[in-house]
């Protein structure tokens, strides 16, 4: 599908959800104060973009790489400047604490991530992480002390499968810890590389009731807000994501002497599988998406019939049952494809992130703050995964989106306007202050 087709599909899918249209603020009240320093925030974003910078723009800052570690040191310095008490938990998440007036209250957690996909952009995760630090800095500058303690978090390895928030909110198994990451290190090695302690994860594991709430500011990563000229997205829910490693076993043989009908070509079977994934996912109404984003053929020579292929499969939807149904169809189609040319296709699940609704009370507070700041807003789902979906397992969560230019993300051309970023950080700040005053039950 080309970009235009994709956009119109998204538009009709959004219309089908009958989401409320943009709402303009009512009677202007006195501007809320304090406000974040947008120039400072955007200059911090520019400085962060130097870590893992690519010549074509954007960054490759894979979790557990040297660039990741150096960027974390920079972010730690910003957190200290914002008078946060910084530590790294056992899962290698960076935490910056600030005391509240009532130490008996549970902390409010807020932040995002700073690792990137290969050849990614400068905004995904960075806006929410540096936005959270800017909020802490603004509170410090204005000498405002909240009732609840505050914790700014920079989660590790969001892009590889929400590993930092998994480690914080669930027990990682030995098998999960030995999962390889894109950096070449396993999750266990990566956690140690970043200063965590994979043998002490239980010590820092958080449970339901340990936090008052979690807030995350993020770029939309789609084109809805820009197309509708809306300032703020109030996220209603985050899609579930399941990823598999798919192995196709065939038989490597001479590409010149093996007749076409005698081949067990693993790459041909993989190509048919990719087409089937697309057909099956498109064959049901709804917003579900399915992607094969990585593929490798072995032995990988022009004159050898591929004997083995390893590729990825990813399915996303707001409904976990729908993902399960789609996967069952893909598995059964894979069996038929294998039978056609004497190959076998097997699936090993590598990650599962459950779908998560955001807390309706926090959504209402984001709406109230948007009105106060005279920003337009709309409700919307998140098609991208976020650490917020893990944290939703232990406390109420809210997510604030700001527009992404042309809806481009996970790419060097990812861009959000400085003013939109400043708006989002102000919404984060004032939502935080309202959440501080709100009696949210866990
Ligand atoms: C995270 O960025 C994801 O949606 O893959
Ligand atoms: Mn992100
Ligand atoms: Mn991302």
CSV table of C-alpha atoms and ligand atoms in Angstrom, one decimal:
chain,number,residue,atom,x,y,z
A,1,UNK,CA,0.0,0.0,0.0
A,2,UNK,CA,1.4,3.4,-0.8
A,3,UNK,CA,1.4,6.3,1.7
A,4,UNK,CA,-1.8,7.8,0.3
A,5,UNK,CA,-3.7,4.5,0.4
A,6,UNK,CA,-2.4,3.9,3.9
A,7,UNK,CA,-3.6,7.4,5.0
A,8,UNK,CA,-7.1,7.0,3.6
A,9,UNK,CA,-7.4,3.5,5.1
A,10,UNK,CA,-6.5,5.0,8.5
A,11,UNK,CA,-9.0,7.9,7.9
A,12,UNK,CA,-11.8,5.5,7.3
A,13,UNK,CA,-10.8,3.2,10.1
A,14,UNK,CA,-10.8,6.3,12.4
A,15,UNK,CA,-14.2,7.4,11.1
A,16,UNK,CA,-15.6,3.9,11.8
A,17,UNK,CA,-14.6,4.2,15.4
A,18,UNK,CA,-16.9,7.3,15.6
A,19,UNK,CA,-14.4,9.2,17.8
A,20,UNK,CA,-15.4,12.7,18.9
A,21,UNK,CA,-14.2,15.4,16.6
A,22,UNK,CA,-11.8,18.1,17.8
A,23,UNK,CA,-13.1,20.1,20.7
A,24,UNK,CA,-12.2,23.7,21.0
A,25,UNK,CA,-11.7,25.1,24.5
A,26,UNK,CA,-14.7,27.1,25.9
A,27,UNK,CA,-14.3,30.4,27.8
A,28,UNK,CA,-10.7,31.2,28.2
A,29,UNK,CA,-9.6,31.2,31.9
A,30,UNK,CA,-6.4,32.6,33.3
A,31,UNK,CA,-3.5,30.8,31.7
A,32,UNK,CA,-2.3,28.0,34.0
A,33,UNK,CA,1.0,28.5,35.6
A,34,UNK,CA,3.8,27.6,35.6
A,35,UNK,CA,4.6,26.8,32.0
A,36,UNK,CA,7.5,24.7,30.8
A,37,UNK,CA,10.5,26.3,29.0
A,38,UNK,CA,9.9,25.2,25.4
A,39,UNK,CA,13.2,26.5,24.1
A,40,UNK,CA,15.1,24.6,26.8
A,41,UNK,CA,13.2,21.4,26.1
A,42,UNK,CA,13.7,21.6,22.4
A,43,UNK,CA,17.4,22.3,22.8
A,44,UNK,CA,17.8,19.3,25.0
A,45,UNK,CA,16.1,17.2,22.3
A,46,UNK,CA,18.6,18.6,19.7
A,47,UNK,CA,21.5,17.7,22.1
A,48,UNK,CA,20.1,14.1,22.6
A,49,UNK,CA,19.9,13.6,18.8
A,50,UNK,CA,23.7,13.7,18.7
A,51,UNK,CA,23.9,10.3,20.4
A,52,UNK,CA,23.8,7.6,17.6
A,53,UNK,CA,23.3,10.3,15.0
A,54,UNK,CA,23.1,9.0,11.3
A,55,UNK,CA,24.4,10.9,8.3
A,56,UNK,CA,20.9,10.7,6.6
A,57,UNK,CA,19.3,12.2,9.8
A,58,UNK,CA,17.8,10.6,12.8
A,59,UNK,CA,19.6,8.1,15.0
A,60,UNK,CA,20.4,4.5,15.5
A,61,UNK,CA,20.5,4.2,19.2
A,62,UNK,CA,19.8,0.6,19.8
A,63,UNK,CA,19.2,-0.5,23.4
A,64,UNK,CA,22.5,-1.7,25.0
A,65,UNK,CA,24.7,0.0,22.4
A,66,UNK,CA,27.5,2.5,23.3
A,67,UNK,CA,25.3,5.3,21.9
A,68,UNK,CA,22.4,4.2,24.2
A,69,UNK,CA,24.8,4.2,27.2
A,70,UNK,CA,26.2,7.6,26.4
A,71,UNK,CA,22.7,9.1,25.8
A,72,UNK,CA,21.7,7.7,29.2
A,73,UNK,CA,24.6,9.5,30.8
A,74,UNK,CA,23.5,12.8,29.2
A,75,UNK,CA,19.9,12.3,30.3
A,76,UNK,CA,21.1,11.4,33.8
A,77,UNK,CA,22.9,14.8,33.9
A,78,UNK,CA,19.7,16.6,32.9
A,79,UNK,CA,17.8,14.8,35.6
A,80,UNK,CA,20.4,15.9,38.2
A,81,UNK,CA,20.2,19.5,37.0
A,82,UNK,CA,16.4,19.2,37.5
A,83,UNK,CA,17.2,18.3,41.2
A,84,UNK,CA,16.1,14.7,40.8
A,85,UNK,CA,17.7,12.0,42.9
A,86,UNK,CA,18.8,9.6,40.2
A,87,UNK,CA,19.4,5.9,40.4
A,88,UNK,CA,19.3,2.9,38.1
A,89,UNK,CA,17.0,0.1,39.1
A,90,UNK,CA,17.8,-3.6,38.8
A,91,UNK,CA,16.1,-3.7,35.4
A,92,UNK,CA,18.3,-0.8,34.2
A,93,UNK,CA,15.6,1.8,34.1
A,94,UNK,CA,16.8,5.3,35.1
A,95,UNK,CA,14.7,6.7,37.9
A,96,UNK,CA,14.8,10.3,39.1
A,97,UNK,CA,13.0,10.9,42.4
A,98,UNK,CA,11.6,14.0,44.0
A,99,UNK,CA,10.0,14.0,47.4
A,100,UNK,CA,6.4,15.1,47.9
A,101,UNK,CA,4.9,16.7,51.0
A,102,UNK,CA,3.4,13.4,52.1
A,103,UNK,CA,5.9,10.6,52.1
A,104,UNK,CA,3.1,8.1,52.9
A,105,UNK,CA,1.6,8.6,49.5
A,106,UNK,CA,2.5,6.5,46.5
A,107,UNK,CA,4.7,8.2,43.9
A,108,UNK,CA,3.5,9.4,40.5
A,109,UNK,CA,5.6,7.9,37.8
A,110,UNK,CA,6.1,9.7,34.4
A,111,UNK,CA,8.5,9.4,31.5
A,112,UNK,CA,9.2,7.3,28.4
A,113,UNK,CA,12.3,5.8,26.6
A,114,UNK,CA,15.3,7.0,24.7
A,115,UNK,CA,16.4,3.9,22.8
A,116,UNK,CA,15.6,3.8,19.1
A,117,UNK,CA,14.8,1.4,16.2
A,118,UNK,CA,17.6,1.0,13.6
A,119,UNK,CA,17.6,4.2,11.5
A,120,UNK,CA,15.0,5.8,13.7
A,121,UNK,CA,14.1,9.4,14.4
A,122,UNK,CA,14.7,12.0,17.1
A,123,UNK,CA,11.3,12.2,18.7
A,124,UNK,CA,9.9,8.7,19.5
A,125,UNK,CA,10.4,8.3,23.3
A,126,UNK,CA,12.8,11.3,23.5
A,127,UNK,CA,9.9,13.8,23.6
A,128,UNK,CA,8.3,12.0,26.6
A,129,UNK,CA,11.6,11.4,28.4
A,130,UNK,CA,12.9,14.9,28.0
A,131,UNK,CA,9.4,16.3,28.5
A,132,UNK,CA,9.2,14.6,31.9
A,133,UNK,CA,12.6,16.0,32.9
A,134,UNK,CA,11.4,19.5,31.7
A,135,UNK,CA,8.4,19.1,33.9
A,136,UNK,CA,10.5,18.2,36.9
A,137,UNK,CA,12.8,21.2,36.1
A,138,UNK,CA,9.8,23.5,35.8
A,139,UNK,CA,8.5,22.4,39.2
A,140,UNK,CA,11.9,22.9,40.7
A,141,UNK,CA,12.3,26.4,39.2
A,142,UNK,CA,8.9,27.4,40.5
A,143,UNK,CA,9.5,25.8,43.9
A,144,UNK,CA,6.4,23.7,43.6
A,145,UNK,CA,6.3,20.6,45.8
A,146,UNK,CA,3.6,18.1,45.0
A,147,UNK,CA,1.8,16.0,47.7
A,148,UNK,CA,2.9,12.7,46.1
A,149,UNK,CA,6.5,11.9,45.6
A,150,UNK,CA,7.4,12.0,41.9
A,151,UNK,CA,9.5,9.6,39.8
A,152,UNK,CA,10.7,10.4,36.4
A,153,UNK,CA,11.5,7.2,34.5
A,154,UNK,CA,13.5,6.5,31.4
A,155,UNK,CA,12.7,2.9,30.5
A,156,UNK,CA,15.4,0.8,28.9
A,157,UNK,CA,14.9,-1.1,25.6
A,158,UNK,CA,11.3,-0.1,24.8
A,159,UNK,CA,11.9,-0.7,21.1
A,160,UNK,CA,13.1,-4.3,21.5
A,161,UNK,CA,9.9,-5.3,23.3
A,162,UNK,CA,9.2,-3.1,26.4
A,163,UNK,CA,11.9,-4.9,28.4
A,164,UNK,CA,12.5,-2.2,31.0
A,165,UNK,CA,8.8,-1.9,31.8
A,166,UNK,CA,8.5,-5.7,31.7
A,167,UNK,CA,11.3,-5.9,34.3
A,168,UNK,CA,9.6,-3.3,36.5
A,169,UNK,CA,6.1,-4.8,36.4
A,170,UNK,CA,6.5,-8.6,35.9
A,171,UNK,CA,8.9,-11.4,36.7
A,172,UNK,CA,11.3,-12.1,33.8
A,173,UNK,CA,12.0,-15.7,33.2
A,174,UNK,CA,15.5,-17.1,32.6
A,175,UNK,CA,14.4,-17.8,29.0
A,176,UNK,CA,13.3,-14.2,28.5
A,177,UNK,CA,16.6,-12.9,30.0
A,178,UNK,CA,18.5,-14.9,27.4
A,179,UNK,CA,16.5,-13.5,24.5
A,180,UNK,CA,19.0,-11.8,22.0
A,181,UNK,CA,18.5,-8.1,21.4
A,182,UNK,CA,19.3,-6.1,18.3
A,183,UNK,CA,22.5,-5.0,19.8
A,184,UNK,CA,23.8,-8.5,19.9
A,185,UNK,CA,23.6,-8.7,23.7
A,186,UNK,CA,21.0,-10.8,25.4
A,187,UNK,CA,18.5,-8.9,27.7
A,188,UNK,CA,20.5,-10.1,30.7
A,189,UNK,CA,23.8,-8.8,29.2
A,190,UNK,CA,22.1,-5.6,28.2
A,191,UNK,CA,20.7,-4.9,31.7
A,192,UNK,CA,24.2,-5.5,33.2
A,193,UNK,CA,25.8,-3.3,30.5
A,194,UNK,CA,23.5,-0.4,31.4
A,195,UNK,CA,24.2,-0.7,35.2
A,196,UNK,CA,21.2,-2.8,36.2
A,197,UNK,CA,21.5,-6.2,38.0
A,198,UNK,CA,19.6,-9.0,36.3
A,199,UNK,CA,20.0,-11.2,39.4
A,200,UNK,CA,18.2,-8.6,41.6
A,201,UNK,CA,15.1,-7.9,39.5
A,202,UNK,CA,12.8,-9.2,42.2
A,203,UNK,CA,14.1,-6.5,44.6
A,204,UNK,CA,12.9,-3.7,42.3
A,205,UNK,CA,9.8,-5.4,40.9
A,206,UNK,CA,6.7,-3.1,41.3
A,207,UNK,CA,3.3,-4.3,42.1
A,208,UNK,CA,-0.3,-3.1,41.9
A,209,UNK,CA,-0.7,-0.2,44.3
A,210,UNK,CA,3.0,0.8,44.3
A,211,UNK,CA,2.3,3.9,42.1
A,212,UNK,CA,-0.5,6.5,42.3
A,213,UNK,CA,-0.5,6.8,38.5
A,214,UNK,CA,1.7,6.7,35.4
A,215,UNK,CA,1.8,9.5,32.7
A,216,UNK,CA,3.5,9.3,29.3
A,217,UNK,CA,3.9,12.0,26.7
A,218,UNK,CA,4.6,10.7,23.2
A,219,UNK,CA,4.5,11.7,19.6
A,220,UNK,CA,1.5,10.3,17.8
A,221,UNK,CA,3.5,8.4,15.1
A,222,UNK,CA,0.5,8.7,12.8
A,223,UNK,CA,-1.1,11.5,10.8
A,224,UNK,CA,-4.5,11.9,12.5
A,225,UNK,CA,-3.7,15.0,14.7
A,226,UNK,CA,-1.8,16.8,11.9
A,227,UNK,CA,-4.5,16.1,9.3
A,228,UNK,CA,-7.3,17.3,11.6
A,229,UNK,CA,-5.1,20.2,13.0
A,230,UNK,CA,-5.5,19.1,16.5
A,231,UNK,CA,-3.0,19.9,19.3
A,232,UNK,CA,-3.4,17.0,21.7
A,233,UNK,CA,-4.4,13.3,21.4
A,234,UNK,CA,-5.9,11.8,24.5
A,235,UNK,CA,-5.0,8.1,24.2
A,236,UNK,CA,-7.9,5.8,25.0
A,237,UNK,CA,-6.0,2.5,24.7
A,238,UNK,CA,-2.8,1.0,23.5
A,239,UNK,CA,-2.7,-1.9,21.1
A,240,UNK,CA,-1.5,-5.4,22.1
A,241,UNK,CA,1.5,-6.6,20.2
A,242,UNK,CA,2.7,-10.2,19.6
A,243,UNK,CA,5.9,-10.9,17.7
A,244,UNK,CA,7.2,-14.3,16.5
A,245,UNK,CA,10.4,-15.6,15.0
A,246,UNK,CA,9.4,-17.7,12.0
A,247,UNK,CA,11.7,-20.4,10.7
A,248,UNK,CA,11.1,-22.0,7.3
A,249,UNK,CA,13.1,-25.2,6.8
A,250,UNK,CA,13.6,-26.3,3.2
A,251,UNK,CA,16.6,-27.9,1.5
A,252,UNK,CA,19.6,-26.0,0.1
A,253,UNK,CA,20.6,-27.3,-3.3
A,254,UNK,CA,22.3,-26.3,-6.6
A,255,UNK,CA,20.3,-23.4,-8.3
A,256,UNK,CA,21.4,-24.6,-11.8
A,257,UNK,CA,20.9,-28.3,-11.7
A,258,UNK,CA,17.8,-28.7,-9.5
A,259,UNK,CA,14.6,-28.7,-11.6
A,260,UNK,CA,12.0,-26.2,-10.6
A,261,UNK,CA,9.5,-28.8,-9.4
A,262,UNK,CA,12.2,-30.6,-7.3
A,263,UNK,CA,13.0,-27.7,-5.0
A,264,UNK,CA,12.2,-27.2,-1.3
A,265,UNK,CA,12.8,-23.5,-1.6
A,266,UNK,CA,12.5,-21.9,1.9
A,267,UNK,CA,12.5,-18.4,0.5
A,268,UNK,CA,9.6,-19.1,-1.9
A,269,UNK,CA,7.6,-20.5,1.0
A,270,UNK,CA,8.4,-17.4,3.1
A,271,UNK,CA,7.3,-15.1,0.2
A,272,UNK,CA,4.0,-17.0,0.1
A,273,UNK,CA,3.7,-16.7,3.8
A,274,UNK,CA,4.3,-12.9,3.7
A,275,UNK,CA,1.5,-12.6,1.1
A,276,UNK,CA,-0.8,-14.7,3.3
A,277,UNK,CA,-0.2,-12.6,6.3
A,278,UNK,CA,-1.2,-9.5,4.4
A,279,UNK,CA,-4.3,-11.2,2.9
A,280,UNK,CA,-5.4,-12.7,6.3
A,281,UNK,CA,-5.0,-9.4,8.2
A,282,UNK,CA,-6.8,-7.4,5.5
A,283,UNK,CA,-9.5,-10.0,5.3
A,284,UNK,CA,-11.2,-8.9,8.6
A,285,UNK,CA,-12.8,-5.6,9.3
A,286,UNK,CA,-11.1,-3.5,12.0
A,287,UNK,CA,-7.8,-1.7,12.7
A,288,UNK,CA,-5.6,-4.7,13.1
A,289,UNK,CA,-2.2,-4.8,11.4
A,290,UNK,CA,0.3,-7.5,10.6
A,291,UNK,CA,3.9,-7.1,9.4
A,292,UNK,CA,6.9,-9.2,8.3
A,293,UNK,CA,9.6,-6.6,8.9
A,294,UNK,CA,12.8,-8.7,8.9
A,295,UNK,CA,13.9,-11.6,6.8
A,296,UNK,CA,17.1,-13.5,6.2
A,297,UNK,CA,17.7,-16.4,3.8
A,298,UNK,CA,20.4,-19.0,4.2
A,299,UNK,CA,23.0,-19.8,3.0
A,300,UNK,CA,22.3,-16.5,1.0
A,301,UNK,CA,24.0,-17.0,-2.3
A,302,UNK,CA,22.6,-16.2,-5.8
A,303,UNK,CA,23.4,-19.8,-7.0
A,304,UNK,CA,22.0,-21.7,-4.1
A,305,UNK,CA,18.3,-22.5,-3.5
A,306,UNK,CA,17.6,-21.1,0.0
A,307,UNK,CA,17.5,-24.0,2.5
A,308,UNK,CA,16.4,-22.0,5.5
A,309,UNK,CA,14.7,-18.6,6.1
A,310,UNK,CA,14.3,-16.8,9.4
A,311,UNK,CA,11.8,-13.9,9.5
A,312,UNK,CA,9.7,-12.0,11.9
A,313,UNK,CA,5.9,-11.8,12.2
A,314,UNK,CA,4.2,-9.1,14.2
A,315,UNK,CA,0.4,-8.7,14.8
A,316,UNK,CA,-1.2,-5.8,16.6
A,317,UNK,CA,-4.8,-5.0,17.8
A,318,UNK,CA,-6.6,-3.5,20.7
A,319,UNK,CA,-8.3,-6.9,21.2
A,320,UNK,CA,-6.0,-9.7,22.3
A,321,UNK,CA,-8.5,-12.3,21.1
A,322,UNK,CA,-8.5,-10.9,17.6
A,323,UNK,CA,-4.7,-11.3,17.5
A,324,UNK,CA,-5.1,-14.9,18.6
A,325,UNK,CA,-7.6,-15.6,15.9
A,326,UNK,CA,-5.5,-14.1,13.2
A,327,UNK,CA,-2.4,-16.0,14.3
A,328,UNK,CA,-4.3,-19.3,14.2
A,329,UNK,CA,-5.3,-18.5,10.6
A,330,UNK,CA,-1.8,-17.7,9.7
A,331,UNK,CA,-0.5,-20.9,11.3
A,332,UNK,CA,-2.9,-23.0,9.4
A,333,UNK,CA,-2.1,-21.3,6.1
A,334,UNK,CA,1.6,-21.8,6.8
A,335,UNK,CA,1.0,-25.5,7.1
A,336,UNK,CA,-0.6,-25.5,3.6
A,337,UNK,CA,2.2,-23.4,2.2
A,338,UNK,CA,4.8,-25.8,3.5
A,339,UNK,CA,3.0,-28.8,2.1
A,340,UNK,CA,3.1,-27.2,-1.4
A,341,UNK,CA,6.9,-27.3,-1.7
A,342,UNK,CA,8.0,-29.7,1.0
A,343,UNK,CA,9.1,-27.1,3.6
A,344,UNK,CA,8.1,-26.7,7.2
A,345,UNK,CA,7.2,-23.4,8.8
A,346,UNK,CA,7.4,-23.0,12.6
A,347,UNK,CA,6.6,-20.1,14.9
A,348,UNK,CA,8.3,-19.2,18.2
A,349,UNK,CA,6.7,-16.3,20.1
A,350,UNK,CA,9.4,-13.8,21.2
A,351,UNK,CA,7.3,-11.0,22.8
A,352,UNK,CA,3.8,-10.3,23.9
A,353,UNK,CA,2.6,-6.9,25.0
A,354,UNK,CA,-1.0,-7.0,26.2
A,355,UNK,CA,-3.5,-4.3,25.0
A,356,UNK,CA,-4.2,-1.7,27.6
A,357,UNK,CA,-7.0,0.8,28.0
A,358,UNK,CA,-5.9,4.1,29.7
A,359,UNK,CA,-7.7,5.2,32.9
A,360,UNK,CA,-10.9,7.2,32.1
A,361,UNK,CA,-10.3,9.5,35.1
A,362,UNK,CA,-6.9,10.5,33.8
A,363,UNK,CA,-8.3,10.9,30.3
A,364,UNK,CA,-10.8,13.4,31.8
A,365,UNK,CA,-8.0,15.3,33.5
A,366,UNK,CA,-6.0,15.5,30.2
A,367,UNK,CA,-9.2,16.9,28.6
A,368,UNK,CA,-9.6,19.5,31.4
A,369,UNK,CA,-6.0,20.6,31.1
A,370,UNK,CA,-6.2,20.9,27.3
A,371,UNK,CA,-9.2,23.1,27.7
A,372,UNK,CA,-7.4,25.2,30.3
A,373,UNK,CA,-4.4,25.6,28.0
A,374,UNK,CA,-6.8,26.4,25.1
A,375,UNK,CA,-5.5,23.5,23.1
A,376,UNK,CA,-7.7,21.4,20.8
A,377,UNK,CA,-7.8,17.7,21.5
A,378,UNK,CA,-9.4,14.4,20.5
A,379,UNK,CA,-9.7,10.9,21.8
A,380,UNK,CA,-7.7,8.3,19.9
A,381,UNK,CA,-6.2,4.8,20.2
A,382,UNK,CA,-2.5,4.2,20.0
A,383,UNK,CA,-1.4,1.8,17.2
A,384,UNK,CA,2.2,1.9,18.6
A,385,UNK,CA,3.3,0.1,21.7
A,386,UNK,CA,4.4,1.9,24.8
A,387,UNK,CA,5.8,1.1,28.2
A,388,UNK,CA,2.5,2.5,29.5
A,389,UNK,CA,0.8,-0.7,28.6
A,390,UNK,CA,3.0,-2.7,31.0
A,391,UNK,CA,2.6,-0.1,33.7
A,392,UNK,CA,-1.2,-0.3,33.2
A,393,UNK,CA,-0.9,-3.7,34.9
A,394,UNK,CA,0.0,-2.0,38.2
A,395,UNK,CA,-1.6,1.5,38.3
A,396,UNK,CA,-3.9,3.9,36.4
A,397,UNK,CA,-2.1,5.3,33.3
A,398,UNK,CA,-2.7,8.2,31.0
A,399,UNK,CA,-1.0,9.1,27.7
A,400,UNK,CA,-0.8,12.4,25.9
A,401,UNK,CA,0.0,12.5,22.1
A,402,UNK,CA,1.4,15.4,20.1
A,403,UNK,CA,1.3,15.6,16.3
A,404,UNK,CA,3.9,13.9,14.1
A,405,UNK,CA,4.6,15.7,10.8
A,406,UNK,CA,3.2,13.7,7.9
A,407,UNK,CA,2.6,10.8,10.4
A,408,UNK,CA,6.2,9.6,9.8
A,409,UNK,CA,7.8,7.7,12.6
A,410,UNK,CA,10.5,5.0,13.1
A,411,UNK,CA,12.3,6.7,10.3
A,412,UNK,CA,14.9,9.6,10.0
A,413,UNK,CA,12.2,12.0,8.8
A,414,UNK,CA,10.2,11.7,12.0
A,415,UNK,CA,9.5,15.3,13.1
A,416,UNK,CA,7.3,17.1,15.6
A,417,UNK,CA,7.1,20.9,15.7
A,418,UNK,CA,8.8,22.6,18.7
A,419,UNK,CA,5.6,24.3,19.7
A,420,UNK,CA,3.6,21.0,19.6
A,421,UNK,CA,6.3,19.5,21.9
A,422,UNK,CA,6.1,22.5,24.3
A,423,UNK,CA,2.2,22.1,24.3
A,424,UNK,CA,2.5,18.4,25.1
A,425,UNK,CA,4.9,19.1,28.0
A,426,UNK,CA,2.6,21.7,29.4
A,427,UNK,CA,-0.3,19.3,29.2
A,428,UNK,CA,1.9,16.7,31.0
A,429,UNK,CA,2.8,19.2,33.7
A,430,UNK,CA,-0.7,20.3,34.5
A,431,UNK,CA,-2.2,16.8,34.2
A,432,UNK,CA,0.5,15.7,36.7
A,433,UNK,CA,-0.6,18.5,39.1
A,434,UNK,CA,-4.3,17.4,38.7
A,435,UNK,CA,-3.4,13.7,39.2
A,436,UNK,CA,-1.5,14.8,42.3
A,437,UNK,CA,-4.8,16.2,43.7
A,438,UNK,CA,-7.0,13.3,42.4
A,439,UNK,CA,-8.0,10.4,44.7
A,440,UNK,CA,-7.2,7.7,42.1
A,441,UNK,CA,-7.7,4.2,43.5
A,442,UNK,CA,-5.2,1.7,42.1
B,1,LIG,C1,7.2,0.8,19.5
B,1,LIG,O1,7.6,1.9,19.2
B,1,LIG,C2,6.4,0.1,18.6
B,1,LIG,O2,5.2,0.4,18.5
B,1,LIG,O3,7.0,-0.8,18.0
B,2,LIG,MN1,8.1,5.1,21.7
B,3,LIG,MN1,9.0,3.3,18.7
